[in-house]
């Protein structure tokens, strides 16, 4: 049964309300054939925009059905291409800003479910969190009452979901657009009482860039960004304690997770990245050593999280790219 035969779209739009009975009817129709075609997908977006009052069951239904359409029913199956991403963004955002928390959840769920997505789609998702943290406004901050320049645990978890999602089923290191968003959030949150897990995520993610730029084979993002056990001990959270916890807690783990690549392995990794670029029709922008050297300690000022990054890298005594090695030597007194 077609979804559009199960409900009266015009009646729902006219009353401006999606009720539980409407959601149940949609689910019954969807369960019969599991198909969401492009016309039905457009109708679902139209209902979401037209109805200011929505039953609590609508959000899950909306996300599930449209994720199925984008990821599994629009070719190529399992992947999000640049064309799919453009269509999605045209429906969930205006002038680069997401329309609602439900639409953001749809975006992140699609990134979760797809094998690969264009880098630009991931960058857009991260930009929404960056805007929420820096401006303290928008749908992701609705009802939170947080001041601008503070990042909370829920936002750190959203960042993790997005970073994990772009890792896909390979070992692609944190990319330049991803790192740019993290650097921007770090700069905006200096001196604030932020989520306890934020320094750990920032340091692990940027260290992942540094190691990849230095010729190391990178582990999966789940392994590279795994939360450290020292964070579970809610004791001293001063900068010194944070740096010591990172430096000491990861020593064995980092050395076992990263290793220098051979020439053949580098070539294979390049081919894997090119395969993703061909499927998604969008280039992956890597965070190279020269760019990272410009970002860390920019303008001669090093943030507390960058200090933790320096300590983290030095504790592991890894051989890193010359541009970064020189930078760490220059920043060592500040860290």
GROMACS .gro file of C-alpha atoms in nm:
model
  335
    1UNK     CA    1   0.000   0.000   0.000
    2UNK     CA    2   0.132   0.345  -0.086
    3UNK     CA    3   0.192   0.576   0.209
    4UNK     CA    4  -0.003   0.846   0.030
    5UNK     CA    5  -0.310   0.619   0.016
    6UNK     CA    6  -0.291   0.548   0.389
    7UNK     CA    7  -0.346   0.909   0.496
    8UNK     CA    8  -0.490   1.230   0.360
    9UNK     CA    9  -0.192   1.458   0.324
   10UNK     CA   10  -0.410   1.756   0.238
   11UNK     CA   11  -0.629   1.708   0.548
   12UNK     CA   12  -0.328   1.682   0.779
   13UNK     CA   13  -0.165   1.989   0.628
   14UNK     CA   14  -0.490   2.183   0.655
   15UNK     CA   15  -0.530   2.117   1.027
   16UNK     CA   16  -0.155   2.164   1.093
   17UNK     CA   17  -0.141   1.869   1.330
   18UNK     CA   18   0.006   1.520   1.301
   19UNK     CA   19  -0.173   1.294   1.549
   20UNK     CA   20  -0.095   0.945   1.672
   21UNK     CA   21  -0.355   0.791   1.439
   22UNK     CA   22  -0.174   0.943   1.139
   23UNK     CA   23   0.156   0.795   1.250
   24UNK     CA   24  -0.001   0.451   1.305
   25UNK     CA   25  -0.155   0.460   0.957
   26UNK     CA   26   0.180   0.551   0.803
   27UNK     CA   27   0.356   0.273   0.989
   28UNK     CA   28   0.098   0.012   0.884
   29UNK     CA   29   0.139   0.113   0.521
   30UNK     CA   30   0.518   0.113   0.546
   31UNK     CA   31   0.524  -0.229   0.713
   32UNK     CA   32   0.326  -0.377   0.422
   33UNK     CA   33   0.590  -0.313   0.155
   34UNK     CA   34   0.876  -0.124   0.319
   35UNK     CA   35   0.904   0.110   0.023
   36UNK     CA   36   0.949   0.487   0.043
   37UNK     CA   37   0.971   0.639  -0.305
   38UNK     CA   38   1.081   0.995  -0.386
   39UNK     CA   39   0.724   1.130  -0.400
   40UNK     CA   40   0.645   0.985  -0.059
   41UNK     CA   41   0.972   1.119   0.084
   42UNK     CA   42   0.888   1.469  -0.038
   43UNK     CA   43   0.540   1.434   0.116
   44UNK     CA   44   0.688   1.339   0.454
   45UNK     CA   45   0.910   1.648   0.451
   46UNK     CA   46   0.608   1.859   0.350
   47UNK     CA   47   0.406   1.729   0.644
   48UNK     CA   48   0.691   1.791   0.887
   49UNK     CA   49   0.725   2.152   0.774
   50UNK     CA   50   0.350   2.221   0.760
   51UNK     CA   51   0.251   2.081   1.098
   52UNK     CA   52   0.364   2.276   1.402
   53UNK     CA   53   0.192   2.026   1.634
   54UNK     CA   54   0.330   1.675   1.611
   55UNK     CA   55   0.254   1.367   1.815
   56UNK     CA   56   0.550   1.235   2.016
   57UNK     CA   57   0.564   0.926   1.791
   58UNK     CA   58   0.613   1.130   1.474
   59UNK     CA   59   0.986   1.203   1.512
   60UNK     CA   60   1.091   0.835   1.520
   61UNK     CA   61   0.861   0.753   1.229
   62UNK     CA   62   0.990   1.047   1.023
   63UNK     CA   63   1.357   0.959   1.087
   64UNK     CA   64   1.313   0.587   1.023
   65UNK     CA   65   1.126   0.620   0.695
   66UNK     CA   66   1.342   0.890   0.544
   67UNK     CA   67   1.663   0.714   0.649
   68UNK     CA   68   1.535   0.405   0.471
   69UNK     CA   69   1.466   0.610   0.159
   70UNK     CA   70   1.803   0.789   0.149
   71UNK     CA   71   2.030   0.503   0.252
   72UNK     CA   72   1.868   0.188   0.117
   73UNK     CA   73   1.622   0.280  -0.157
   74UNK     CA   74   1.794   0.557  -0.354
   75UNK     CA   75   2.079   0.423  -0.567
   76UNK     CA   76   2.356   0.340  -0.497
   77UNK     CA   77   2.215   0.138  -0.209
   78UNK     CA   78   2.395   0.184   0.121
   79UNK     CA   79   2.580   0.500   0.020
   80UNK     CA   80   2.503   0.871   0.030
   81UNK     CA   81   2.621   1.045  -0.286
   82UNK     CA   82   2.674   1.419  -0.332
   83UNK     CA   83   2.343   1.430  -0.522
   84UNK     CA   84   2.157   1.263  -0.235
   85UNK     CA   85   2.326   1.494   0.014
   86UNK     CA   86   2.221   1.804  -0.181
   87UNK     CA   87   1.860   1.684  -0.189
   88UNK     CA   88   1.866   1.611   0.184
   89UNK     CA   89   2.015   1.948   0.279
   90UNK     CA   90   1.764   2.131   0.061
   91UNK     CA   91   1.487   1.969   0.266
   92UNK     CA   92   1.626   2.007   0.619
   93UNK     CA   93   1.801   2.344   0.615
   94UNK     CA   94   1.771   2.707   0.509
   95UNK     CA   95   2.080   2.923   0.455
   96UNK     CA   96   2.301   2.655   0.608
   97UNK     CA   97   2.099   2.619   0.930
   98UNK     CA   98   1.910   2.302   1.026
   99UNK     CA   99   1.536   2.341   1.067
  100UNK     CA  100   1.468   2.134   1.378
  101UNK     CA  101   1.616   1.885   1.624
  102UNK     CA  102   1.419   1.608   1.449
  103UNK     CA  103   1.579   1.695   1.116
  104UNK     CA  104   1.921   1.697   1.279
  105UNK     CA  105   1.853   1.351   1.419
  106UNK     CA  106   1.756   1.241   1.067
  107UNK     CA  107   2.086   1.373   0.934
  108UNK     CA  108   2.296   1.199   1.199
  109UNK     CA  109   2.101   0.873   1.164
  110UNK     CA  110   2.162   0.874   0.788
  111UNK     CA  111   2.533   0.926   0.852
  112UNK     CA  112   2.520   0.639   1.105
  113UNK     CA  113   2.346   0.397   0.871
  114UNK     CA  114   2.527   0.473   0.545
  115UNK     CA  115   2.849   0.292   0.459
  116UNK     CA  116   2.994   0.618   0.326
  117UNK     CA  117   2.874   0.977   0.297
  118UNK     CA  118   3.019   1.285   0.128
  119UNK     CA  119   3.262   1.482   0.342
  120UNK     CA  120   3.049   1.793   0.294
  121UNK     CA  121   2.750   1.631   0.462
  122UNK     CA  122   2.957   1.545   0.768
  123UNK     CA  123   3.102   1.897   0.772
  124UNK     CA  124   2.750   2.040   0.764
  125UNK     CA  125   2.646   1.826   1.063
  126UNK     CA  126   2.951   1.933   1.262
  127UNK     CA  127   2.886   2.295   1.171
  128UNK     CA  128   2.543   2.274   1.334
  129UNK     CA  129   2.702   2.173   1.665
  130UNK     CA  130   2.971   2.439   1.624
  131UNK     CA  131   2.701   2.706   1.570
  132UNK     CA  132   2.506   2.584   1.874
  133UNK     CA  133   2.815   2.597   2.099
  134UNK     CA  134   2.954   2.929   1.972
  135UNK     CA  135   2.623   3.116   1.939
  136UNK     CA  136   2.434   2.938   2.219
  137UNK     CA  137   2.122   2.931   2.001
  138UNK     CA  138   1.937   2.728   1.740
  139UNK     CA  139   1.733   2.405   1.750
  140UNK     CA  140   2.014   2.204   1.910
  141UNK     CA  141   2.016   2.442   2.207
  142UNK     CA  142   1.637   2.478   2.244
  143UNK     CA  143   1.534   2.434   2.609
  144UNK     CA  144   1.890   2.377   2.736
  145UNK     CA  145   1.957   2.716   2.892
  146UNK     CA  146   2.332   2.689   2.827
  147UNK     CA  147   2.539   3.000   2.772
  148UNK     CA  148   2.729   3.054   2.450
  149UNK     CA  149   3.082   2.915   2.456
  150UNK     CA  150   3.002   2.606   2.664
  151UNK     CA  151   2.988   2.251   2.530
  152UNK     CA  152   2.790   1.991   2.723
  153UNK     CA  153   2.805   1.611   2.736
  154UNK     CA  154   2.517   1.565   2.491
  155UNK     CA  155   2.697   1.778   2.233
  156UNK     CA  156   3.021   1.584   2.280
  157UNK     CA  157   2.827   1.263   2.221
  158UNK     CA  158   2.677   1.409   1.903
  159UNK     CA  159   3.027   1.500   1.784
  160UNK     CA  160   3.138   1.144   1.851
  161UNK     CA  161   2.844   0.996   1.661
  162UNK     CA  162   2.925   1.209   1.358
  163UNK     CA  163   3.299   1.140   1.370
  164UNK     CA  164   3.237   0.766   1.409
  165UNK     CA  165   2.989   0.772   1.121
  166UNK     CA  166   3.233   0.923   0.872
  167UNK     CA  167   3.488   0.660   0.968
  168UNK     CA  168   3.255   0.419   0.788
  169UNK     CA  169   3.382   0.067   0.737
  170UNK     CA  170   3.742   0.181   0.690
  171UNK     CA  171   4.022   0.353   0.880
  172UNK     CA  172   4.012   0.703   0.734
  173UNK     CA  173   4.176   0.949   0.972
  174UNK     CA  174   3.995   1.258   1.101
  175UNK     CA  175   3.972   1.491   0.800
  176UNK     CA  176   4.053   1.860   0.768
  177UNK     CA  177   3.689   1.985   0.782
  178UNK     CA  178   3.627   1.770   1.089
  179UNK     CA  179   3.941   1.902   1.259
  180UNK     CA  180   3.848   2.260   1.163
  181UNK     CA  181   3.518   2.226   1.349
  182UNK     CA  182   3.694   2.086   1.657
  183UNK     CA  183   3.954   2.365   1.659
  184UNK     CA  184   3.675   2.625   1.631
  185UNK     CA  185   3.481   2.473   1.920
  186UNK     CA  186   3.799   2.451   2.129
  187UNK     CA  187   3.877   2.820   2.071
  188UNK     CA  188   3.521   2.921   2.163
  189UNK     CA  189   3.508   2.722   2.488
  190UNK     CA  190   3.837   2.825   2.654
  191UNK     CA  191   3.791   2.913   3.019
  192UNK     CA  192   3.437   2.773   3.046
  193UNK     CA  193   3.304   2.481   3.250
  194UNK     CA  194   3.264   2.230   2.969
  195UNK     CA  195   3.176   1.863   2.945
  196UNK     CA  196   3.433   1.646   3.120
  197UNK     CA  197   3.465   1.431   2.807
  198UNK     CA  198   3.542   1.724   2.573
  199UNK     CA  199   3.923   1.743   2.629
  200UNK     CA  200   3.955   1.369   2.573
  201UNK     CA  201   3.766   1.377   2.242
  202UNK     CA  202   3.949   1.685   2.116
  203UNK     CA  203   4.294   1.546   2.195
  204UNK     CA  204   4.226   1.199   2.054
  205UNK     CA  205   4.076   1.339   1.732
  206UNK     CA  206   4.356   1.588   1.662
  207UNK     CA  207   4.620   1.332   1.761
  208UNK     CA  208   4.462   1.102   1.503
  209UNK     CA  209   4.523   1.375   1.240
  210UNK     CA  210   4.880   1.424   1.356
  211UNK     CA  211   4.963   1.054   1.342
  212UNK     CA  212   4.804   1.010   0.998
  213UNK     CA  213   4.992   1.317   0.867
  214UNK     CA  214   5.313   1.161   1.003
  215UNK     CA  215   5.274   0.845   0.798
  216UNK     CA  216   5.109   0.617   1.052
  217UNK     CA  217   4.838   0.363   0.974
  218UNK     CA  218   4.538   0.472   1.178
  219UNK     CA  219   4.307   0.241   1.374
  220UNK     CA  220   3.928   0.255   1.346
  221UNK     CA  221   3.777   0.573   1.483
  222UNK     CA  222   3.603   0.377   1.758
  223UNK     CA  223   3.945   0.265   1.878
  224UNK     CA  224   4.121   0.596   1.816
  225UNK     CA  225   3.857   0.802   2.000
  226UNK     CA  226   3.776   0.556   2.279
  227UNK     CA  227   3.706   0.728   2.610
  228UNK     CA  228   3.981   0.676   2.864
  229UNK     CA  229   3.918   0.512   3.200
  230UNK     CA  230   4.079   0.806   3.382
  231UNK     CA  231   3.778   1.016   3.281
  232UNK     CA  232   3.552   0.789   3.481
  233UNK     CA  233   3.730   0.892   3.800
  234UNK     CA  234   3.550   1.216   3.887
  235UNK     CA  235   3.833   1.358   4.094
  236UNK     CA  236   4.066   1.649   4.021
  237UNK     CA  237   3.963   1.809   3.691
  238UNK     CA  238   4.224   2.083   3.688
  239UNK     CA  239   4.428   2.132   3.371
  240UNK     CA  240   4.727   1.958   3.527
  241UNK     CA  241   4.519   1.655   3.618
  242UNK     CA  242   4.363   1.641   3.271
  243UNK     CA  243   4.704   1.655   3.100
  244UNK     CA  244   4.855   1.394   3.335
  245UNK     CA  245   4.557   1.166   3.288
  246UNK     CA  246   4.589   1.180   2.912
  247UNK     CA  247   4.965   1.148   2.907
  248UNK     CA  248   4.976   0.852   3.142
  249UNK     CA  249   4.652   0.674   3.066
  250UNK     CA  250   4.703   0.625   2.693
  251UNK     CA  251   5.074   0.535   2.677
  252UNK     CA  252   5.036   0.168   2.586
  253UNK     CA  253   4.713   0.206   2.392
  254UNK     CA  254   4.836   0.467   2.145
  255UNK     CA  255   5.157   0.285   2.059
  256UNK     CA  256   4.970  -0.037   1.991
  257UNK     CA  257   4.695   0.129   1.786
  258UNK     CA  258   4.920   0.329   1.549
  259UNK     CA  259   5.211   0.199   1.343
  260UNK     CA  260   5.425   0.333   1.062
  261UNK     CA  261   5.294   0.246   0.716
  262UNK     CA  262   5.497   0.087   0.442
  263UNK     CA  263   5.496   0.238   0.093
  264UNK     CA  264   5.256  -0.031  -0.025
  265UNK     CA  265   5.021   0.032   0.268
  266UNK     CA  266   5.019   0.405   0.193
  267UNK     CA  267   4.928   0.333  -0.168
  268UNK     CA  268   4.646   0.101  -0.061
  269UNK     CA  269   4.514   0.362   0.185
  270UNK     CA  270   4.514   0.621  -0.095
  271UNK     CA  271   4.321   0.384  -0.321
  272UNK     CA  272   4.066   0.320  -0.043
  273UNK     CA  273   4.014   0.693   0.000
  274UNK     CA  274   3.978   0.737  -0.375
  275UNK     CA  275   3.715   0.463  -0.381
  276UNK     CA  276   3.506   0.655  -0.129
  277UNK     CA  277   3.551   0.973  -0.332
  278UNK     CA  278   3.431   0.799  -0.648
  279UNK     CA  279   3.124   0.649  -0.478
  280UNK     CA  280   3.020   0.968  -0.299
  281UNK     CA  281   3.130   1.201  -0.583
  282UNK     CA  282   3.315   1.426  -0.340
  283UNK     CA  283   3.683   1.464  -0.252
  284UNK     CA  284   3.809   1.386   0.097
  285UNK     CA  285   4.023   1.671   0.229
  286UNK     CA  286   4.299   1.536   0.454
  287UNK     CA  287   4.454   1.724   0.745
  288UNK     CA  288   4.817   1.743   0.637
  289UNK     CA  289   5.112   1.825   0.863
  290UNK     CA  290   5.166   2.179   0.733
  291UNK     CA  291   4.802   2.274   0.792
  292UNK     CA  292   4.802   2.122   1.141
  293UNK     CA  293   5.119   2.312   1.227
  294UNK     CA  294   4.936   2.635   1.139
  295UNK     CA  295   4.633   2.546   1.354
  296UNK     CA  296   4.793   2.421   1.676
  297UNK     CA  297   4.901   2.713   1.890
  298UNK     CA  298   4.782   2.961   1.628
  299UNK     CA  299   4.907   3.317   1.680
  300UNK     CA  300   5.142   3.190   1.949
  301UNK     CA  301   4.856   3.117   2.189
  302UNK     CA  302   4.801   2.759   2.302
  303UNK     CA  303   4.471   2.651   2.455
  304UNK     CA  304   4.446   2.414   2.753
  305UNK     CA  305   4.328   2.135   2.524
  306UNK     CA  306   4.619   2.198   2.287
  307UNK     CA  307   4.851   2.180   2.588
  308UNK     CA  308   4.698   1.843   2.667
  309UNK     CA  309   4.753   1.742   2.303
  310UNK     CA  310   5.123   1.831   2.322
  311UNK     CA  311   5.161   1.629   2.645
  312UNK     CA  312   4.966   1.342   2.491
  313UNK     CA  313   5.193   1.323   2.186
  314UNK     CA  314   5.517   1.364   2.380
  315UNK     CA  315   5.423   1.095   2.632
  316UNK     CA  316   5.399   0.846   2.346
  317UNK     CA  317   5.739   0.944   2.204
  318UNK     CA  318   5.609   0.896   1.850
  319UNK     CA  319   5.806   0.998   1.544
  320UNK     CA  320   5.596   1.271   1.383
  321UNK     CA  321   5.624   1.488   1.072
  322UNK     CA  322   5.908   1.747   1.082
  323UNK     CA  323   5.668   2.043   1.066
  324UNK     CA  324   5.485   1.912   1.371
  325UNK     CA  325   5.798   1.806   1.557
  326UNK     CA  326   5.933   2.160   1.527
  327UNK     CA  327   5.600   2.299   1.643
  328UNK     CA  328   5.590   2.076   1.952
  329UNK     CA  329   5.942   2.182   2.045
  330UNK     CA  330   5.838   2.548   2.020
  331UNK     CA  331   5.520   2.495   2.221
  332UNK     CA  332   5.672   2.274   2.489
  333UNK     CA  333   5.742   2.556   2.737
  334UNK     CA  334   5.384   2.684   2.702
  335UNK     CA  335   5.241   2.338   2.750
   0.00000   0.00000   0.00000
